[in-house]
Coordinates of C-alpha atoms and ligand atoms in Angstrom, one line a residue:
X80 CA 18.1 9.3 -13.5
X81 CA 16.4 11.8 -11.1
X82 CA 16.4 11.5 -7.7
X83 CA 14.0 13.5 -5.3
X84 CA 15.8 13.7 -2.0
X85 CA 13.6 13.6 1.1
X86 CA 15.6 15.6 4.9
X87 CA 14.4 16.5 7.8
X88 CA 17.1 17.4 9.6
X89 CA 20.9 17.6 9.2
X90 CA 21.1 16.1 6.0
X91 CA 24.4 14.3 5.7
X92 CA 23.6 11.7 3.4
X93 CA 21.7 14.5 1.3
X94 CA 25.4 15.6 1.1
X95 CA 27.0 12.2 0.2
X96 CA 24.5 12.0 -2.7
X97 CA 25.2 15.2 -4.0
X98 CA 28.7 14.7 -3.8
X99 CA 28.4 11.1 -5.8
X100 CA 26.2 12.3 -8.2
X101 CA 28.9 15.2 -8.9
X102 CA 31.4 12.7 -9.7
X103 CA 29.5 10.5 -11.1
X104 CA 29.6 7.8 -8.9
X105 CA 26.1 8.0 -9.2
X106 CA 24.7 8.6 -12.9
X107 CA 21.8 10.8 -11.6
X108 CA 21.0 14.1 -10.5
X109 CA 19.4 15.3 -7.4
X110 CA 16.3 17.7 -9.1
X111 CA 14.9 18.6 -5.9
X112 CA 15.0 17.8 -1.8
X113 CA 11.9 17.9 0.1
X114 CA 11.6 18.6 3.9
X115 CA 8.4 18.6 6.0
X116 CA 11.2 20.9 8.1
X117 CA 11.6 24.5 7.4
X118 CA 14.7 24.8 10.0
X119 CA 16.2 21.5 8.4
X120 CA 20.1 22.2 7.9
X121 CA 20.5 20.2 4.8
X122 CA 18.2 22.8 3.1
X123 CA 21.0 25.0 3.5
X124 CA 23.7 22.6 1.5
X125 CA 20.7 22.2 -1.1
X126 CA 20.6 26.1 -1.6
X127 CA 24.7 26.4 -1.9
X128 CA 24.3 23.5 -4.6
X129 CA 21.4 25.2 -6.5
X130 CA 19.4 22.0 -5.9
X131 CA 15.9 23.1 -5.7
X132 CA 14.1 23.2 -2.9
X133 CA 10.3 22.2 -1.8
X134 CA 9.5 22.9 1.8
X135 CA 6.3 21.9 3.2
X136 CA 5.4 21.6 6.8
X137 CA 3.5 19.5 8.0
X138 CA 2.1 21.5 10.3
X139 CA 0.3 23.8 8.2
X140 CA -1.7 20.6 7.5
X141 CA -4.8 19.7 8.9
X142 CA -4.2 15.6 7.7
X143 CA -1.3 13.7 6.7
X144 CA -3.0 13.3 3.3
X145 CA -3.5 17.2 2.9
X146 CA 0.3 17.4 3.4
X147 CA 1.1 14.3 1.3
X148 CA -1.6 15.8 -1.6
X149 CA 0.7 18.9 -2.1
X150 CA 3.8 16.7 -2.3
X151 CA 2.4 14.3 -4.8
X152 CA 0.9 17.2 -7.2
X153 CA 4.8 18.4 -7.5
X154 CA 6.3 15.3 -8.0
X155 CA 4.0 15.1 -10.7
X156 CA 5.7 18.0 -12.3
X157 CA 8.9 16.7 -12.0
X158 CA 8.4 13.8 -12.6
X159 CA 11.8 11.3 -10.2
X160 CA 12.7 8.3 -11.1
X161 CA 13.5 7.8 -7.3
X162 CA 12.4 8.9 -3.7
X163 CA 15.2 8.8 -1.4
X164 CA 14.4 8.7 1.9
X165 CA 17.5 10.5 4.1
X166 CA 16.4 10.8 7.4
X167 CA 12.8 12.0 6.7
X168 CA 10.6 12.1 9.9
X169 CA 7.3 12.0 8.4
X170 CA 5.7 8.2 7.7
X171 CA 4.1 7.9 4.7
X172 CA 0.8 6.7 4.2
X173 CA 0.1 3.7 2.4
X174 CA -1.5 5.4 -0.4
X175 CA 1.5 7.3 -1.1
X176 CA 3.5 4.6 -1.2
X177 CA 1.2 2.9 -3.7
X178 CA 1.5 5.7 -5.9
X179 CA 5.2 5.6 -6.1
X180 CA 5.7 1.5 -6.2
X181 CA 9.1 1.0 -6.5
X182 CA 10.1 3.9 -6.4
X183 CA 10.6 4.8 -2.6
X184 CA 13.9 3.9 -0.7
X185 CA 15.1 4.6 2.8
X186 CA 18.2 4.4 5.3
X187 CA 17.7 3.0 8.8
X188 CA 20.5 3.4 10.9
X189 CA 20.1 -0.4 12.2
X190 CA 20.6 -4.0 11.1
X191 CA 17.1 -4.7 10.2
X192 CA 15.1 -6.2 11.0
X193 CA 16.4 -5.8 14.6
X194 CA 15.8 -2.0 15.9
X195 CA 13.2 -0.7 13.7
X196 CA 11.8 2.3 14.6
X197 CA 14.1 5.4 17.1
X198 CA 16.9 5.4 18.9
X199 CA 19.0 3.0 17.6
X200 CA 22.2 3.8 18.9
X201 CA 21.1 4.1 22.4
X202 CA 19.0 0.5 22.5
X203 CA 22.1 -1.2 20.7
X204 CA 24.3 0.0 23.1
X205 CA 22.1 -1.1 26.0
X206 CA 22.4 -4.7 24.4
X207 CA 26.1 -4.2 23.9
X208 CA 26.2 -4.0 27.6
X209 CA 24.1 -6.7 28.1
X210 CA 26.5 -8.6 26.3
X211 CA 23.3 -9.5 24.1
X212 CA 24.5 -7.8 20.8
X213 CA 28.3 -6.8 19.3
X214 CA 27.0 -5.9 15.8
X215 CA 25.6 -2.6 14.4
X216 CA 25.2 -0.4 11.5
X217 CA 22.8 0.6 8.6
X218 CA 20.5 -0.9 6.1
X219 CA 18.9 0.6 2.9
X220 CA 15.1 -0.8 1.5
X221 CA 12.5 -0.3 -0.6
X222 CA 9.1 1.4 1.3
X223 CA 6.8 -0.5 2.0
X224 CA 3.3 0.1 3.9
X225 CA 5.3 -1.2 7.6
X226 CA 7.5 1.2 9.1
X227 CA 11.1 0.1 8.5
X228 CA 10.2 -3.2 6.9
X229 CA 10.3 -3.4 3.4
X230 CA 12.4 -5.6 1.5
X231 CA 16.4 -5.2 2.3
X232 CA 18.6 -4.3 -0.3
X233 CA 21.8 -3.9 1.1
X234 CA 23.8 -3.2 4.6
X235 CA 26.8 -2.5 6.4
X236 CA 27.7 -3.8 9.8
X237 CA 30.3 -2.9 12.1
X238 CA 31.2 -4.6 15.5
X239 CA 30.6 -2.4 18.3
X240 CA 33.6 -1.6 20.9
X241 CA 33.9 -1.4 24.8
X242 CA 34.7 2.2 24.4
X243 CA 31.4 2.9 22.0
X244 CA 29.4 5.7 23.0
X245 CA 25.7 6.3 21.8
X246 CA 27.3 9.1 19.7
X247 CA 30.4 7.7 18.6
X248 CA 28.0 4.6 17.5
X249 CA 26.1 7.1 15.4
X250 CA 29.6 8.7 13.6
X251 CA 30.6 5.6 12.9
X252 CA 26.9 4.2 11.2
X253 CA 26.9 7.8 9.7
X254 CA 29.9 6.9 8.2
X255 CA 28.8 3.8 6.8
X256 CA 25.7 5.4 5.4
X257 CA 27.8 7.8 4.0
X258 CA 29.4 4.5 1.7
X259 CA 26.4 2.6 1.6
X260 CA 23.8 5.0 -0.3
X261 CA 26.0 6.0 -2.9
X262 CA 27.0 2.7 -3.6
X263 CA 23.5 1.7 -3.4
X264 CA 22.0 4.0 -5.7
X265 CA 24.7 4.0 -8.1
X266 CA 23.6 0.1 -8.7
X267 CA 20.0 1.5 -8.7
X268 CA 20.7 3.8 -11.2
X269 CA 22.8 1.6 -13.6
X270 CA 20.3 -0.9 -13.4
X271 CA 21.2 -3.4 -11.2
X272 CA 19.2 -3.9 -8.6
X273 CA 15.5 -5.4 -9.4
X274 CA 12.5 -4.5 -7.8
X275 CA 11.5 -6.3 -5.2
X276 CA 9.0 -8.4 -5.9
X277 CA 11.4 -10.0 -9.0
X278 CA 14.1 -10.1 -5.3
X279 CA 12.0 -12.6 -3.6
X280 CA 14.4 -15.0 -2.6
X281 CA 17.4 -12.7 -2.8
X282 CA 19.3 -12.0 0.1
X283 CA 20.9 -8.4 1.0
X284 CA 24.3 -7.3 0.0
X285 CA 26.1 -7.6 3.2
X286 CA 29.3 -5.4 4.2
X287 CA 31.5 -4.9 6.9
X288 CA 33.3 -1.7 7.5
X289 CA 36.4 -3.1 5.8
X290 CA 34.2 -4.8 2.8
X291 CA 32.5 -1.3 2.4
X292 CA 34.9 0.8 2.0
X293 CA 36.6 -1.5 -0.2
X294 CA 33.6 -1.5 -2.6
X295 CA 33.5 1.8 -2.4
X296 CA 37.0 2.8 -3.2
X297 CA 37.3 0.7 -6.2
X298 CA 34.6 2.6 -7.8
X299 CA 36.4 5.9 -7.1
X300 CA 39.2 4.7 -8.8
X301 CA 37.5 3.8 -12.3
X302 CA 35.9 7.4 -12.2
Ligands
GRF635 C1 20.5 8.7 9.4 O1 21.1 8.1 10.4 C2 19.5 7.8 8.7 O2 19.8 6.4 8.8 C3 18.2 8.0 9.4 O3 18.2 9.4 9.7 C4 19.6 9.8 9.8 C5 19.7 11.0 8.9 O4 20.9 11.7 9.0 N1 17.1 7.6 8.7 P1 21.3 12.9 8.1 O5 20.2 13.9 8.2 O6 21.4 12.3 6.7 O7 22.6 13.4 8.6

């Protein structure tokens, strides 16, 4: 399978990917990571790997649809099986999405559907404190036209602690992203996981931490 990666920033699940698909924990390869960021760090990894690189900012765009024009008329060149969506700041219009149906998965660092949208951390934490909410962590879905809200596939949840911080919150959902993708798309890849509309009724895979990285170490065992 080939995967388009899409960054903005950092890019540590770019980097869990990579790894997994080195091992072949995921049977794919990464042939290319798109970032609407020139200054985006995981660019950086990308160029030590020898993944190719598409950079595109959005600013040089008078309309989203300019930007997104360019991206689509290279992805027709190469031709992915997937988009992954890894902490890509850009939405994408609805046309887009059309034109890759099925095609176009993302991480959001919450239990969706609570928390769409920024800040997660921070507004879970304010909860926590609250005493409104103990539970956080990370769920992966296919893109639909509503920001962070297309079908679920799968997520991980951990239960928050009186000593959580807003940025030990996001190490330890990082973390869990760090399980979850690879697992995900390796099910992706192999086939197992059926577009949504055949998914109706189907509820998410659901982790905790300890569940997770269970899951996730058995596989790195058979490899
Ligand atoms: C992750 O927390 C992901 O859930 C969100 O953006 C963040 C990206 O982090 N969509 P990184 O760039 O992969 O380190």
């Amino acid at each position: 399978m080939r995967l388009v990666v899409f960054i903005s920033g950092k890019g540590s699940n770019l980097t869990a990917i990579s790894n997994a698909c080195a091992n072949a924990f995921i049977p794919a390869q990464i042939v290319s990571v798109i970032s609407n960021n020139p200054s985006a760090a995981g660019l950086l990894f990308a160029d030590q790997q020898d993944i190719n690189t598409f950079v595109l900012d959005h600013h040089d765009f008078a309309t989203r649809e300019a930007h997104e024009a360019k991206i689509i008329s290279y992805l027709d060149k190469i031709k992915p099986d997937y988009l992954i969506l890894a902490g890509y700041m850009r939405v994408l219009s609805a046309s887009f999405i059309d034109q890759f149906k099925y095609k176009i998965i993302n991480i959001h660092p919450s239990l969706l559907p609570n928390y769409k949208g920024l800040n997660t951390h921070q507004r879970v934490l304010n909860d926590f404190k609250k005493g409104i909410q103990n539970q956080h962590g990370c769920s992966i879905h296919w893109v639909t036209a509503g920001v962070d809200e297309g079908q679920i596939i799968a997520q991980a949840a951990l239960t928050i602690s009186a000593n959580d911080t807003e940025s030990s919150l996001a190490k330890r959902v990082h973390c869990l992203e760090h399980q979850l993708y690879p697992l995900v798309l390796r099910h992706l890849c192999l086939q197992n996981i059926n577009k949504p509309d055949e998914l109706l009724n189907t509820e998410p895979i659901q982790y905790n931490e300890q569940q997770l990285g269970t899951a996730f170490n058995e596989i790195i065992q058979t490899l």
